[in-house]
Amino acid sequence: MEAWMATAVTVRKPTNVSLDRALVEEARALGINLSQACEQGIAQQVSKQRAERWLAENQAAIDSSNAYVEANGLPLARFRQF
């Protein structure tokens, strides 16, 4: 579960979404709060997209760091206790 959670002071924006009819009927039959379920799903997707975007934006630096370590070893390896 993501660290992000909606709170009582969160400003809500009424939104219309189109969902599969059978899925909505089953969710209602199971007592699932559609607004909360949609919000949680969107929050998960936002978190996933942010992580993917961060990785893409920083991939060159990560590759450079990995190449340095591969060529030269860890900079502070001599201080390791294990």
PDB file of C-alpha atoms in Angstrom:
ATOM      1  CA  MET A   1       0.000   0.000   0.000  1.00  0.00           C
ATOM      2  CA  GLU A   2       1.246   3.463  -0.822  1.00  0.00           C
ATOM      3  CA  ALA A   3       2.131   5.997   1.866  1.00  0.00           C
ATOM      4  CA  TRP A   4      -0.347   8.448   0.342  1.00  0.00           C
ATOM      5  CA  MET A   5      -3.679   8.500   2.123  1.00  0.00           C
ATOM      6  CA  ALA A   6      -6.642  10.841   1.727  1.00  0.00           C
ATOM      7  CA  THR A   7      -7.499  12.869   4.796  1.00  0.00           C
ATOM      8  CA  ALA A   8     -10.655  14.600   5.957  1.00  0.00           C
ATOM      9  CA  VAL A   9      -9.214  18.005   4.996  1.00  0.00           C
ATOM     10  CA  THR A  10      -8.519  16.968   1.391  1.00  0.00           C
ATOM     11  CA  VAL A  11     -10.399  19.136  -1.075  1.00  0.00           C
ATOM     12  CA  ARG A  12     -12.515  16.926  -3.294  1.00  0.00           C
ATOM     13  CA  LYS A  13     -13.216  17.491  -6.981  1.00  0.00           C
ATOM     14  CA  PRO A  14     -16.414  15.955  -8.319  1.00  0.00           C
ATOM     15  CA  THR A  15     -15.493  13.941 -11.411  1.00  0.00           C
ATOM     16  CA  ASN A  16     -17.389  11.815 -13.900  1.00  0.00           C
ATOM     17  CA  VAL A  17     -15.762   8.587 -15.054  1.00  0.00           C
ATOM     18  CA  SER A  18     -16.961   5.828 -17.355  1.00  0.00           C
ATOM     19  CA  LEU A  19     -16.538   2.356 -15.899  1.00  0.00           C
ATOM     20  CA  ASP A  20     -17.462  -1.143 -17.004  1.00  0.00           C
ATOM     21  CA  ARG A  21     -21.099  -1.688 -15.987  1.00  0.00           C
ATOM     22  CA  ALA A  22     -20.581  -5.262 -14.734  1.00  0.00           C
ATOM     23  CA  LEU A  23     -17.575  -4.210 -12.681  1.00  0.00           C
ATOM     24  CA  VAL A  24     -19.512  -1.361 -11.061  1.00  0.00           C
ATOM     25  CA  GLU A  25     -22.447  -3.652 -10.270  1.00  0.00           C
ATOM     26  CA  GLU A  26     -20.162  -6.251  -8.695  1.00  0.00           C
ATOM     27  CA  ALA A  27     -18.300  -3.601  -6.699  1.00  0.00           C
ATOM     28  CA  ARG A  28     -21.581  -2.197  -5.377  1.00  0.00           C
ATOM     29  CA  ALA A  29     -22.818  -5.700  -4.512  1.00  0.00           C
ATOM     30  CA  LEU A  30     -19.622  -6.218  -2.513  1.00  0.00           C
ATOM     31  CA  GLY A  31     -20.070  -2.900  -0.695  1.00  0.00           C
ATOM     32  CA  ILE A  32     -17.023  -1.268  -2.269  1.00  0.00           C
ATOM     33  CA  ASN A  33     -16.943   2.524  -2.114  1.00  0.00           C
ATOM     34  CA  LEU A  34     -16.409   3.427  -5.770  1.00  0.00           C
ATOM     35  CA  SER A  35     -14.991   6.883  -5.051  1.00  0.00           C
ATOM     36  CA  GLN A  36     -12.407   5.505  -2.633  1.00  0.00           C
ATOM     37  CA  ALA A  37     -11.521   2.617  -4.948  1.00  0.00           C
ATOM     38  CA  CYS A  38     -11.053   4.964  -7.909  1.00  0.00           C
ATOM     39  CA  GLU A  39      -9.011   7.378  -5.804  1.00  0.00           C
ATOM     40  CA  GLN A  40      -6.746   4.596  -4.532  1.00  0.00           C
ATOM     41  CA  GLY A  41      -6.251   3.258  -8.055  1.00  0.00           C
ATOM     42  CA  ILE A  42      -5.391   6.706  -9.392  1.00  0.00           C
ATOM     43  CA  ALA A  43      -3.010   7.306  -6.473  1.00  0.00           C
ATOM     44  CA  GLN A  44      -1.223   4.024  -7.238  1.00  0.00           C
ATOM     45  CA  GLN A  45      -0.901   4.919 -10.925  1.00  0.00           C
ATOM     46  CA  VAL A  46       0.390   8.412 -10.082  1.00  0.00           C
ATOM     47  CA  SER A  47       2.997   6.907  -7.760  1.00  0.00           C
ATOM     48  CA  LYS A  48       4.032   4.360 -10.397  1.00  0.00           C
ATOM     49  CA  GLN A  49       4.301   7.008 -13.130  1.00  0.00           C
ATOM     50  CA  ARG A  50       6.326   9.317 -10.863  1.00  0.00           C
ATOM     51  CA  ALA A  51       8.761   6.493 -10.095  1.00  0.00           C
ATOM     52  CA  GLU A  52       9.094   5.577 -13.777  1.00  0.00           C
ATOM     53  CA  ARG A  53       9.592   9.227 -14.742  1.00  0.00           C
ATOM     54  CA  TRP A  54      12.218   9.712 -12.002  1.00  0.00           C
ATOM     55  CA  LEU A  55      14.087   6.622 -13.189  1.00  0.00           C
ATOM     56  CA  ALA A  56      13.993   7.789 -16.815  1.00  0.00           C
ATOM     57  CA  GLU A  57      15.160  11.298 -15.884  1.00  0.00           C
ATOM     58  CA  ASN A  58      18.007   9.958 -13.746  1.00  0.00           C
ATOM     59  CA  GLN A  59      19.018   6.921 -15.807  1.00  0.00           C
ATOM     60  CA  ALA A  60      22.137   8.601 -17.224  1.00  0.00           C
ATOM     61  CA  ALA A  61      23.419   9.450 -13.730  1.00  0.00           C
ATOM     62  CA  ILE A  62      22.634   5.956 -12.457  1.00  0.00           C
ATOM     63  CA  ASP A  63      24.429   4.366 -15.423  1.00  0.00           C
ATOM     64  CA  SER A  64      27.405   6.677 -14.914  1.00  0.00           C
ATOM     65  CA  SER A  65      27.619   5.807 -11.227  1.00  0.00           C
ATOM     66  CA  ASN A  66      27.355   2.090 -11.950  1.00  0.00           C
ATOM     67  CA  ALA A  67      30.065   2.337 -14.625  1.00  0.00           C
ATOM     68  CA  TYR A  68      32.366   4.158 -12.186  1.00  0.00           C
ATOM     69  CA  VAL A  69      31.867   1.500  -9.508  1.00  0.00           C
ATOM     70  CA  GLU A  70      32.415  -1.276 -12.028  1.00  0.00           C
ATOM     71  CA  ALA A  71      35.649   0.321 -13.249  1.00  0.00           C
ATOM     72  CA  ASN A  72      36.994   1.593  -9.916  1.00  0.00           C
ATOM     73  CA  GLY A  73      35.166  -0.279  -7.177  1.00  0.00           C
ATOM     74  CA  LEU A  74      33.226   1.319  -4.370  1.00  0.00           C
ATOM     75  CA  PRO A  75      34.808   4.619  -3.284  1.00  0.00           C
ATOM     76  CA  LEU A  76      34.752   3.737   0.435  1.00  0.00           C
ATOM     77  CA  ALA A  77      35.156  -0.038   0.115  1.00  0.00           C
ATOM     78  CA  ARG A  78      38.278  -0.054   2.281  1.00  0.00           C
ATOM     79  CA  PHE A  79      36.191   1.068   5.271  1.00  0.00           C
ATOM     80  CA  ARG A  80      33.673  -1.772   4.991  1.00  0.00           C
ATOM     81  CA  GLN A  81      33.469  -4.064   8.005  1.00  0.00           C
ATOM     82  CA  PHE A  82      32.022  -6.992   6.031  1.00  0.00           C
TER      83      PHE A  82
END
